[in-house]
Amino acid sequence: MSTVVCDPRDLPEDADVVVVGAGIMGLSAAYNLALEGVGRVVVLDKGYLCGGASGRNGGGVRSQWSSEINIRLMKRSLAICAEFATRMRINVWFRRGGYLFLARSSERAAQLARSVELQRAHGLPTRLVDAAECRRIVPELATDAIVVASYNPQDAVVFPWPFVWGYAAACRRLGVGIFPFTELIGIETDGRRVTAVATPFGKVRTPLVVNAAGAWSPEVARLVGVEMPNRPHRHEICATEPLKPFLKPLVAELATGLYFSQSMRGELVGGISNEQVPEGLDQRSSLRFLGLYARALTGLVPRLGHVRVLRQWAGCYDITPDGSPIVGEVDGLEGFVLLAGFMGHGFMMAPIMGQLLARYLLAGEEAELFARWNLRRFATGELLQETMILG
Amino acid sequence: MTGGDRVFYARGMCVRRRPIQEPVELLVDGERVAADRGEPVAAALLAAGRSLFGRSVKYHRPRGPLCLEGRCDGCLMRVDGVPNVMSCRVGAEDGMRVETQNVLGSARVDLLAVTDWFFPEGMDHHHMFTRFGPINRLMQKVARRIAGVGRLPDAAASAVAPRELDVDVLVVGGGRSGIVAANAAAREGASVLLVEEQQTFGGEAGLLGESVPVLGPPVDARRGVGAVAVYQEPAVGFAGREPTDEAVRWVLLEDAEGLLRVRCGSLVVATGTDPVPPPIAGADRPGVFSARAALRALQWGIAVGGRVALVGWGAALDRAATVLGPEQVLGPFAPTQVSAVEGRPRVEAIVVDGRRLPCDALVFDGVRSAAYAVAAQAGGEVAWDGRGFVVLADDDGRTHAPGTFALGRVTGRLFDRARAEAVGRCAAKGAGLAPSPPLVRPPPRSAPAPLPAQASDKIVVCRCEDVTLHDLEEAVQSGYRDIESVKRYTGFGTGWCQGKQCVALCGQMIASAGGDDAERPFTARPPVRPLALARLAKLVDEPEPR
């Protein structure tokens, strides 16, 4: 059995592409580049696989968004996720239990109504449901404070880790070299274009570097003097003891940012917004989070009071000033491509974004999207808007 | 407890050595079971001859209590409509409803145990049934239906506000080291809170019948209080607390009533060790107990078996042999001599050097894992000392985390009265001490332990998640060689005990299978033990956004 990941001492001297970050975004990009025929693809990561946000998120995959572009992309991402297990030969426990977004104020209700209209216009089966129907979908829900909810039965949850392993194994089959514990310490240029990357294990000459380092992407960009406006913010999650399956959809509440779903193992996995978190690469757990989460969750589902938390952890959101990603080339530096700034939903976007990036770089497809989400919008002031962001 | 207290045991049964004082009746799966009011429910069930308490999460293998200390998954039951209750942690009350969980049929005839039979080599849950879409979808439907352990609770729980405490010195662990350090700190004039998770002070020394230091009167000493987590953060929105801008260390304690949120100048960790079950095929079945569990059961008036095989080494095992009596015990045997533990469902025999020896219980000791979680969460460094993971501390108990001290077996050292007093005095002088001096690194890992011989049954290395030795080997062969990756790939250490019982063994097995030497364990995530949501729901009192 060949190993999925490589020993850093076997790092090659030349590559056609070096992808920085072996999270799902980087691996999806590497896989799709190799699939489209790029010969020598190398992926570097400073830690272990699943050590960043790809291994720390809640596994939600939804097409309920408030902007046309996110709705369109997530429809395609969901389709890839649905086929992932048999295509990549690894179980990702994709389950279409739906997403139920709750609103407890008329403002939030109006916001949901607008999003539902847009989603329906794009062919999604999302609908507005009242409190009584919420209770039919989740009988344990305390619905007295709920004004309205939006429900898309096609949205899903997955187990995040095997997505990473699945992409890694598929990359390996295509000859991609994945190097965990191999930190990027420098990017070399000839003043106009990228020429090589440096690691503690040696240099790799390459004309193309893809920065898919998520919350760490500004640090990577700074190695070549590129300033990115995205910033890391801690987001916390916890998991309870495993219970027999009772909860079908992922339930989310817009005002508090609470969300929770039941994993294939039966644990309730969820998180909540915490406005008090300062910027920074902080992956420590907090008591304040547990307090906010437990209050909101037991308020919505009182029968969960006796259920115990087994484990809490934190990961970093990759927050951009306008809530939209930062992708594509950097003006003035050829061969340095960004694939970052996916807020808290990079995981669900990665299957489609890796595919689009490969086709964009190799065939120029989706140029409009890569122009709209380019870094230069922060210089020109053409910012975007997305309101359905959790956490 | 002396040799004269020995009783005669009916073969194959756990027996009470004391008559019931205050009789009550439990309703166990609809049948009446006699109990002594207030005794652990698990003790009453064992005394009533029940060793099979439930079924494991994945393969539905039979499970029974192993640790009797609130660490393992063995005694989980549904109690009065609450799922996944550690029945060794709740006192018996009249009319208490106790139910078996995670079975289709009964605990004894669980139809889902076919899973164990269907996957004799273990289950490669990552890759099974991925060839054809319809079969994959069907498999996922089945897997979801049988997932989980307990059913949702019957009713809501009322939220309890945390109590607040401020002390100069908080000592976690009421064994000898903790008691001596607490007394010494109190003599220096510090206000001292000492908490012990179990119901008796004295820790292992108390179980072994050795003398236990007397607690001095100024120490606020509480039993049945466990540390559940340590955080470093500002108080923002904390109910009953002035907000702070600076990050403050918060130690969360839990007793029978609820949570205590403690601010302390110094934190002293004397949490000792946890026994590690040996990697023997079939040793996850009911009737396998740690030596400490056997001694604890004897304190409760219950002998764990009539003919007990001893496996391993150590003072607790010797003590268990003495108290059970030479007529009742076999061995001790080295774990490497024992190739299998047989029985259906509980222990009926062990196979030693190819010979089958009938017995009705197995009591083990030997490898211990330092109970490092509290110290690690406080910022202390944990490293491999050649036998297991220990908290690094200097002679004054200072760890890498300012204001956090560790002593005793959690640091890999034996009890030393003079050192414990020094640590207590140091802790009393406060958190204002300079950051810890450089600490002596533990010696490099000795040669990895040999892998157990191939056996026909599964060798379960992580009981809570049914992870086998084979699973660890497969992860390493796939290239996931470091302990964090192997944890994720196999799921070991992610269940009820969060690795307390298995991380030391798995660290060693990963190295033996050709993976990396684990210099430190995987991140010790809060909470240290399972923590009910209702108890957390009033920690924060700022208004909730609508």
CSV table of C-alpha atoms in Angstrom, one decimal, chain A:
chain,number,residue,atom,x,y,z
A,1,MET,CA,0.0,0.0,0.0
A,2,SER,CA,1.5,3.3,-1.0
A,3,THR,CA,1.4,6.1,1.4
A,4,VAL,CA,-0.9,9.1,0.8
A,5,VAL,CA,1.5,11.7,2.0
A,6,CYS,CA,5.2,12.1,1.3
A,7,ASP,CA,8.3,12.4,3.3
A,8,PRO,CA,9.6,16.0,3.2
A,9,ARG,CA,13.1,14.6,2.4
A,10,ASP,CA,11.7,13.5,-0.9
A,11,LEU,CA,10.8,17.0,-2.0
A,12,PRO,CA,11.4,17.5,-5.7
A,13,GLU,CA,13.6,20.3,-7.1
A,14,ASP,CA,11.1,21.2,-9.8
A,15,ALA,CA,7.4,21.5,-10.1
A,16,ASP,CA,4.9,22.9,-12.5
A,17,VAL,CA,2.7,24.2,-9.7
A,18,VAL,CA,3.3,24.5,-5.9
A,19,VAL,CA,0.1,24.7,-3.9
A,20,VAL,CA,0.5,26.2,-0.4
A,21,GLY,CA,-1.8,24.6,2.1
A,22,ALA,CA,-3.0,21.0,2.1
A,23,GLY,CA,-6.5,21.8,3.4
A,24,ILE,CA,-9.4,20.9,1.3
A,25,MET,CA,-9.1,24.0,-0.9
A,26,GLY,CA,-5.5,23.4,-1.8
A,27,LEU,CA,-6.0,19.7,-2.3
A,28,SER,CA,-9.1,20.3,-4.5
A,29,ALA,CA,-7.1,22.7,-6.6
A,30,ALA,CA,-4.1,20.3,-6.8
A,31,TYR,CA,-6.4,17.4,-7.7
A,32,ASN,CA,-8.2,19.3,-10.4
A,33,LEU,CA,-5.0,20.7,-11.9
A,34,ALA,CA,-3.5,17.2,-12.1
A,35,LEU,CA,-6.8,15.9,-13.5
A,36,GLU,CA,-6.6,18.5,-16.3
A,37,GLY,CA,-3.1,17.3,-17.1
A,38,VAL,CA,-0.7,19.4,-15.2
A,39,GLY,CA,2.3,17.1,-14.7
A,40,ARG,CA,4.2,18.0,-11.6
A,41,VAL,CA,2.0,19.3,-8.8
A,42,VAL,CA,3.4,19.7,-5.3
A,43,VAL,CA,1.3,20.6,-2.2
A,44,LEU,CA,3.0,21.9,0.9
A,45,ASP,CA,1.6,22.2,4.4
A,46,LYS,CA,3.3,23.3,7.6
A,47,GLY,CA,1.3,20.9,9.8
A,48,TYR,CA,-0.6,17.7,9.5
A,49,LEU,CA,-3.6,17.0,7.2
A,50,CYS,CA,-6.8,18.3,8.8
A,51,GLY,CA,-4.8,20.5,11.1
A,52,GLY,CA,-6.4,23.8,9.9
A,53,ALA,CA,-9.9,24.8,9.3
A,54,SER,CA,-10.6,21.8,7.0
A,55,GLY,CA,-10.3,19.5,10.0
A,56,ARG,CA,-12.1,21.9,12.4
A,57,ASN,CA,-15.3,22.8,10.7
A,58,GLY,CA,-18.9,21.6,11.2
A,59,GLY,CA,-19.3,19.9,7.9
A,60,GLY,CA,-22.3,21.9,6.6
A,61,VAL,CA,-22.8,22.0,2.8
A,62,ARG,CA,-25.7,24.2,1.7
A,63,SER,CA,-27.0,26.1,-1.3
A,64,GLN,CA,-29.1,28.6,0.8
A,65,TRP,CA,-27.2,31.8,0.3
A,66,SER,CA,-28.3,35.4,-0.2
A,67,SER,CA,-26.1,36.1,-3.3
A,68,GLU,CA,-26.6,34.7,-6.8
A,69,ILE,CA,-23.0,33.7,-7.2
A,70,ASN,CA,-22.8,31.7,-4.0
A,71,ILE,CA,-26.1,30.0,-4.8
A,72,ARG,CA,-24.9,29.0,-8.2
A,73,LEU,CA,-21.5,27.8,-7.0
A,74,MET,CA,-22.9,25.8,-4.1
A,75,LYS,CA,-25.4,24.0,-6.3
A,76,ARG,CA,-22.4,22.7,-8.2
A,77,SER,CA,-20.4,21.9,-5.1
A,78,LEU,CA,-23.3,20.0,-3.6
A,79,ALA,CA,-23.4,17.9,-6.7
A,80,ILE,CA,-19.7,17.0,-6.4
A,81,CYS,CA,-20.2,16.2,-2.7
A,82,ALA,CA,-23.1,13.8,-3.5
A,83,GLU,CA,-20.9,11.8,-5.8
A,84,PHE,CA,-17.7,12.1,-3.9
A,85,ALA,CA,-17.8,8.7,-2.0
A,86,THR,CA,-18.1,6.6,-5.1
A,87,ARG,CA,-15.9,8.8,-7.3
A,88,MET,CA,-13.1,9.0,-4.8
A,89,ARG,CA,-13.8,5.7,-3.1
A,90,ILE,CA,-14.0,7.1,0.4
A,91,ASN,CA,-17.0,7.5,2.6
A,92,VAL,CA,-17.7,11.2,3.5
A,93,TRP,CA,-21.1,10.4,5.1
A,94,PHE,CA,-22.9,12.9,2.9
A,95,ARG,CA,-26.4,13.2,4.2
A,96,ARG,CA,-29.1,15.4,2.7
A,97,GLY,CA,-31.0,16.3,5.9
A,98,GLY,CA,-31.7,19.8,4.8
A,99,TYR,CA,-30.8,23.2,6.4
A,100,LEU,CA,-33.4,24.9,8.6
A,101,PHE,CA,-32.6,28.7,9.0
A,102,LEU,CA,-34.7,30.2,11.9
A,103,ALA,CA,-35.6,33.9,12.2
A,104,ARG,CA,-36.8,35.3,15.5
A,105,SER,CA,-37.4,38.9,14.5
A,106,SER,CA,-39.3,40.5,11.6
A,107,GLU,CA,-36.1,42.0,10.2
A,108,ARG,CA,-34.5,38.6,10.1
A,109,ALA,CA,-37.7,37.2,8.6
A,110,ALA,CA,-37.6,39.7,5.8
A,111,GLN,CA,-34.0,38.9,5.1
A,112,LEU,CA,-34.8,35.2,4.8
A,113,ALA,CA,-37.8,36.0,2.6
A,114,ARG,CA,-35.5,37.9,0.2
A,115,SER,CA,-33.0,35.1,0.1
A,116,VAL,CA,-35.7,32.4,-0.5
A,117,GLU,CA,-37.1,34.3,-3.4
A,118,LEU,CA,-33.6,34.5,-5.0
A,119,GLN,CA,-32.9,30.8,-4.3
A,120,ARG,CA,-36.2,29.8,-5.8
A,121,ALA,CA,-35.4,31.9,-8.9
A,122,HIS,CA,-32.3,29.7,-9.2
A,123,GLY,CA,-34.2,26.5,-9.1
A,124,LEU,CA,-33.7,25.6,-5.5
A,125,PRO,CA,-36.5,23.9,-3.6
A,126,THR,CA,-36.1,26.3,-0.6
A,127,ARG,CA,-39.3,27.4,1.0
A,128,LEU,CA,-40.5,29.6,3.9
A,129,VAL,CA,-42.0,27.5,6.7
A,130,ASP,CA,-43.9,28.6,9.8
A,131,ALA,CA,-43.4,27.5,13.4
A,132,ALA,CA,-45.8,24.6,13.2
A,133,GLU,CA,-43.9,23.2,10.2
A,134,CYS,CA,-40.6,23.7,12.0
A,135,ARG,CA,-41.9,21.5,14.7
A,136,ARG,CA,-42.9,18.8,12.2
A,137,ILE,CA,-39.3,18.9,10.8
A,138,VAL,CA,-37.7,19.0,14.3
A,139,PRO,CA,-40.3,17.9,16.9
A,140,GLU,CA,-38.0,18.8,19.8
A,141,LEU,CA,-37.7,22.4,18.8
A,142,ALA,CA,-39.2,25.1,21.1
A,143,THR,CA,-40.9,27.2,18.5
A,144,ASP,CA,-42.6,30.0,20.5
A,145,ALA,CA,-40.1,32.6,19.5
A,146,ILE,CA,-39.7,31.6,15.9
A,147,VAL,CA,-41.3,34.0,13.4
A,148,VAL,CA,-40.5,32.1,10.3
A,149,ALA,CA,-37.8,29.8,8.9
A,150,SER,CA,-36.4,28.8,5.5
A,151,TYR,CA,-35.9,25.2,4.7
A,152,ASN,CA,-34.1,23.5,1.8
A,153,PRO,CA,-34.3,19.7,2.2
A,154,GLN,CA,-31.5,19.3,-0.4
A,155,ASP,CA,-28.8,20.9,1.8
A,156,ALA,CA,-26.5,18.5,3.5
A,157,VAL,CA,-23.9,17.7,6.1
A,158,VAL,CA,-20.7,15.7,5.7
A,159,PHE,CA,-17.9,14.4,7.8
A,160,PRO,CA,-15.1,16.8,6.8
A,161,TRP,CA,-12.0,14.8,7.4
A,162,PRO,CA,-12.5,12.1,4.8
A,163,PHE,CA,-12.9,14.8,2.2
A,164,VAL,CA,-9.4,15.8,2.9
A,165,TRP,CA,-8.1,12.2,2.9
A,166,GLY,CA,-10.1,11.4,-0.2
A,167,TYR,CA,-8.6,14.4,-2.2
A,168,ALA,CA,-5.2,13.5,-0.8
A,169,ALA,CA,-5.4,9.9,-2.0
A,170,ALA,CA,-6.8,10.9,-5.4
A,171,CYS,CA,-4.0,13.4,-5.7
A,172,ARG,CA,-1.5,10.7,-5.0
A,173,ARG,CA,-3.0,8.4,-7.6
A,174,LEU,CA,-2.5,11.2,-10.1
A,175,GLY,CA,1.1,11.6,-9.0
A,176,VAL,CA,0.7,14.8,-6.9
A,177,GLY,CA,3.2,15.0,-4.1
A,178,ILE,CA,1.7,16.0,-0.8
A,179,PHE,CA,4.2,17.2,1.9
A,180,PRO,CA,2.8,17.8,5.4
A,181,PHE,CA,5.1,19.2,8.1
A,182,THR,CA,6.9,21.2,5.3
A,183,GLU,CA,6.7,24.8,6.0
A,184,LEU,CA,7.0,27.5,3.3
A,185,ILE,CA,9.7,29.9,4.4
A,186,GLY,CA,10.2,31.9,1.2
A,187,ILE,CA,8.9,32.6,-2.3
A,188,GLU,CA,11.5,33.7,-4.8
A,189,THR,CA,10.9,35.9,-7.8
A,190,ASP,CA,12.9,37.5,-10.6
A,191,GLY,CA,11.1,40.8,-9.8
A,192,ARG,CA,8.3,40.2,-12.3
A,193,ARG,CA,7.3,36.6,-11.7
A,194,VAL,CA,7.5,33.7,-9.2
A,195,THR,CA,10.5,31.4,-9.7
A,196,ALA,CA,10.7,29.1,-6.7
A,197,VAL,CA,9.6,28.4,-3.2
A,198,ALA,CA,11.8,27.7,-0.2
A,199,THR,CA,11.3,25.2,2.6
A,200,PRO,CA,13.5,23.9,5.4
A,201,PHE,CA,14.0,20.8,3.2
A,202,GLY,CA,15.1,22.7,0.1
A,203,LYS,CA,13.9,24.8,-2.8
A,204,VAL,CA,11.4,23.8,-5.4
A,205,ARG,CA,11.7,25.7,-8.7
A,206,THR,CA,8.2,26.6,-10.0
A,207,PRO,CA,6.5,29.1,-12.3
A,208,LEU,CA,3.2,29.0,-10.4
A,209,VAL,CA,2.3,29.2,-6.7
A,210,VAL,CA,-1.3,28.8,-5.5
A,211,ASN,CA,-1.8,30.4,-2.1
A,212,ALA,CA,-4.5,28.2,-0.5
A,213,ALA,CA,-3.4,28.7,3.1
A,214,GLY,CA,-6.8,29.9,4.3
A,215,ALA,CA,-6.4,31.9,7.5
A,216,TRP,CA,-2.6,31.8,7.0
A,217,SER,CA,-2.8,33.1,3.5
A,218,PRO,CA,-1.9,36.8,4.4
A,219,GLU,CA,1.3,35.4,6.0
A,220,VAL,CA,2.1,33.5,2.8
A,221,ALA,CA,1.4,36.5,0.6
A,222,ARG,CA,3.6,38.7,2.8
A,223,LEU,CA,6.6,36.5,1.9
A,224,VAL,CA,6.4,38.1,-1.6
A,225,GLY,CA,5.4,41.5,-0.3
A,226,VAL,CA,1.7,41.1,-1.3
A,227,GLU,CA,-0.7,42.6,1.3
A,228,MET,CA,-4.1,40.8,1.6
A,229,PRO,CA,-6.9,42.3,3.6
A,230,ASN,CA,-8.3,39.0,5.0
A,231,ARG,CA,-7.8,38.3,8.6
A,232,PRO,CA,-8.0,35.2,10.8
A,233,HIS,CA,-10.7,35.1,13.5
A,234,ARG,CA,-11.2,32.2,15.9
A,235,HIS,CA,-14.4,30.3,15.6
A,236,GLU,CA,-15.3,27.6,18.1
A,237,ILE,CA,-17.2,24.4,17.9
A,238,CYS,CA,-18.1,21.5,20.2
A,239,ALA,CA,-19.4,18.0,20.0
A,240,THR,CA,-21.6,16.1,22.4
A,241,GLU,CA,-21.8,12.5,23.3
A,242,PRO,CA,-23.3,10.3,20.6
A,243,LEU,CA,-27.1,10.0,20.6
A,244,LYS,CA,-29.3,7.8,18.5
A,245,PRO,CA,-30.3,9.7,15.4
A,246,PHE,CA,-33.2,12.1,16.0
A,247,LEU,CA,-32.2,15.4,14.2
A,248,LYS,CA,-32.7,15.5,10.4
A,249,PRO,CA,-31.6,19.0,9.3
A,250,LEU,CA,-28.8,21.3,10.3
A,251,VAL,CA,-30.6,24.0,12.3
A,252,ALA,CA,-29.2,27.5,12.2
A,253,GLU,CA,-30.4,30.7,13.8
A,254,LEU,CA,-29.3,33.9,12.1
A,255,ALA,CA,-29.3,36.4,15.0
A,256,THR,CA,-27.1,34.4,17.4
A,257,GLY,CA,-25.2,32.5,14.6
A,258,LEU,CA,-26.1,29.3,16.4
A,259,TYR,CA,-26.0,26.2,14.2
A,260,PHE,CA,-26.1,22.5,15.1
A,261,SER,CA,-26.5,19.2,13.3
A,262,GLN,CA,-26.2,15.5,14.2
A,263,SER,CA,-23.2,13.7,12.8
A,264,MET,CA,-23.1,10.2,11.4
A,265,ARG,CA,-21.7,9.1,14.7
A,266,GLY,CA,-24.7,10.6,16.5
A,267,GLU,CA,-22.9,13.5,18.1
A,268,LEU,CA,-24.4,17.0,18.0
A,269,VAL,CA,-21.8,19.2,16.4
A,270,GLY,CA,-22.3,23.0,16.4
A,271,GLY,CA,-21.1,26.5,17.1
A,272,ILE,CA,-22.3,30.0,17.6
A,273,SER,CA,-21.1,33.6,16.9
A,274,ASN,CA,-18.9,35.2,19.5
A,275,GLU,CA,-18.5,38.9,18.9
A,276,GLN,CA,-15.8,39.2,21.5
A,277,VAL,CA,-13.1,37.4,19.6
A,278,PRO,CA,-10.2,39.5,18.5
A,279,GLU,CA,-8.4,39.1,15.3
A,280,GLY,CA,-5.5,36.5,15.3
A,281,LEU,CA,-4.4,33.0,14.6
A,282,ASP,CA,-5.8,31.7,17.9
A,283,GLN,CA,-7.0,28.1,18.1
A,284,ARG,CA,-7.7,27.9,21.9
A,285,SER,CA,-11.0,27.1,23.4
A,286,SER,CA,-13.0,29.4,25.6
A,287,LEU,CA,-15.5,29.1,28.4
A,288,ARG,CA,-17.5,32.0,27.0
A,289,PHE,CA,-18.2,30.0,23.9
A,290,LEU,CA,-19.5,27.1,25.8
A,291,GLY,CA,-21.8,29.4,27.8
A,292,LEU,CA,-23.2,31.1,24.7
A,293,TYR,CA,-23.7,27.8,22.8
A,294,ALA,CA,-25.3,25.9,25.7
A,295,ARG,CA,-27.7,28.8,26.4
A,296,ALA,CA,-28.8,29.1,22.8
A,297,LEU,CA,-29.0,25.4,22.1
A,298,THR,CA,-30.9,24.4,25.3
A,299,GLY,CA,-33.2,27.4,24.7
A,300,LEU,CA,-34.1,26.0,21.2
A,301,VAL,CA,-34.1,22.4,22.2
A,302,PRO,CA,-34.8,22.1,25.9
A,303,ARG,CA,-34.5,18.3,25.9
A,304,LEU,CA,-30.8,18.6,25.2
A,305,GLY,CA,-30.1,20.0,28.7
A,306,HIS,CA,-28.9,16.6,30.1
A,307,VAL,CA,-26.8,15.9,27.0
A,308,ARG,CA,-23.1,16.3,27.7
A,309,VAL,CA,-20.3,18.0,25.8
A,310,LEU,CA,-17.4,15.7,25.1
A,311,ARG,CA,-15.0,18.0,23.3
A,312,GLN,CA,-14.7,21.5,22.2
A,313,TRP,CA,-12.2,23.0,19.8
A,314,ALA,CA,-11.5,26.0,17.7
A,315,GLY,CA,-10.4,26.9,14.2
A,316,CYS,CA,-9.8,30.1,12.2
A,317,TYR,CA,-12.3,31.7,9.9
A,318,ASP,CA,-10.6,33.6,7.1
A,319,ILE,CA,-12.5,36.8,7.2
A,320,THR,CA,-12.6,39.3,4.3
A,321,PRO,CA,-13.8,42.9,4.6
A,322,ASP,CA,-16.8,42.3,2.3
A,323,GLY,CA,-17.5,38.6,3.0
A,324,SER,CA,-16.5,37.4,-0.4
A,325,PRO,CA,-13.3,35.4,-1.3
A,326,ILE,CA,-10.1,36.6,-2.8
A,327,VAL,CA,-9.1,34.5,-5.8
A,328,GLY,CA,-7.0,34.7,-9.0
A,329,GLU,CA,-3.9,36.5,-10.0
A,330,VAL,CA,-2.1,39.3,-8.2
A,331,ASP,CA,-1.5,42.4,-10.4
A,332,GLY,CA,2.2,42.9,-10.9
A,333,LEU,CA,3.4,39.5,-9.9
A,334,GLU,CA,3.0,36.8,-12.5
A,335,GLY,CA,2.6,33.2,-11.3
A,336,PHE,CA,1.2,34.0,-7.8
A,337,VAL,CA,-2.4,33.0,-7.6
A,338,LEU,CA,-4.7,33.4,-4.6
A,339,LEU,CA,-7.4,31.0,-3.5
A,340,ALA,CA,-8.4,32.3,0.0
A,341,GLY,CA,-10.7,34.5,2.0
A,342,PHE,CA,-13.6,32.0,2.1
A,343,MET,CA,-14.8,33.2,5.5
A,344,GLY,CA,-16.3,30.2,7.3
A,345,HIS,CA,-17.5,28.3,4.2
A,346,GLY,CA,-14.3,27.4,2.4
A,347,PHE,CA,-14.9,23.8,3.1
A,348,MET,CA,-18.2,23.6,1.2
A,349,MET,CA,-16.9,25.8,-1.6
A,350,ALA,CA,-13.6,23.9,-2.2
A,351,PRO,CA,-15.0,21.1,-4.4
A,352,ILE,CA,-16.2,23.5,-7.0
A,353,MET,CA,-13.5,26.2,-6.5
A,354,GLY,CA,-10.7,23.8,-7.1
A,355,GLN,CA,-12.4,22.8,-10.4
A,356,LEU,CA,-13.0,26.4,-11.5
A,357,LEU,CA,-9.5,27.5,-10.6
A,358,ALA,CA,-7.9,24.7,-12.7
A,359,ARG,CA,-10.1,25.5,-15.7
A,360,TYR,CA,-9.5,29.2,-15.3
A,361,LEU,CA,-5.7,28.8,-15.1
A,362,LEU,CA,-5.6,26.3,-18.0
A,363,ALA,CA,-8.4,27.4,-20.3
A,364,GLY,CA,-9.4,30.9,-19.1
A,365,GLU,CA,-13.0,29.7,-18.2
A,366,GLU,CA,-15.0,31.7,-15.5
A,367,ALA,CA,-12.9,34.8,-16.1
A,368,GLU,CA,-15.8,37.0,-14.9
A,369,LEU,CA,-15.9,35.3,-11.5
A,370,PHE,CA,-12.2,35.5,-11.1
A,371,ALA,CA,-12.2,39.2,-12.0
A,372,ARG,CA,-15.0,39.9,-9.6
A,373,TRP,CA,-13.4,38.1,-6.7
A,374,ASN,CA,-9.9,39.5,-7.5
A,375,LEU,CA,-7.7,41.1,-4.8
A,376,ARG,CA,-7.8,44.4,-6.8
A,377,ARG,CA,-11.4,45.1,-5.8
A,378,PHE,CA,-10.1,46.3,-2.4
A,379,ALA,CA,-8.0,48.9,-4.2
A,380,THR,CA,-10.8,50.0,-6.6
A,381,GLY,CA,-13.5,49.9,-3.9
A,382,GLU,CA,-15.9,47.5,-5.8
A,383,LEU,CA,-16.9,45.5,-2.7
A,384,LEU,CA,-19.5,42.7,-2.6
A,385,GLN,CA,-22.2,41.6,-0.2
A,386,GLU,CA,-23.3,38.3,1.3
A,387,THR,CA,-25.5,38.2,4.4
A,388,MET,CA,-26.1,34.5,5.1
A,389,ILE,CA,-22.8,34.0,7.0
A,390,LEU,CA,-22.9,32.0,10.2
A,391,GLY,CA,-20.6,32.2,13.1
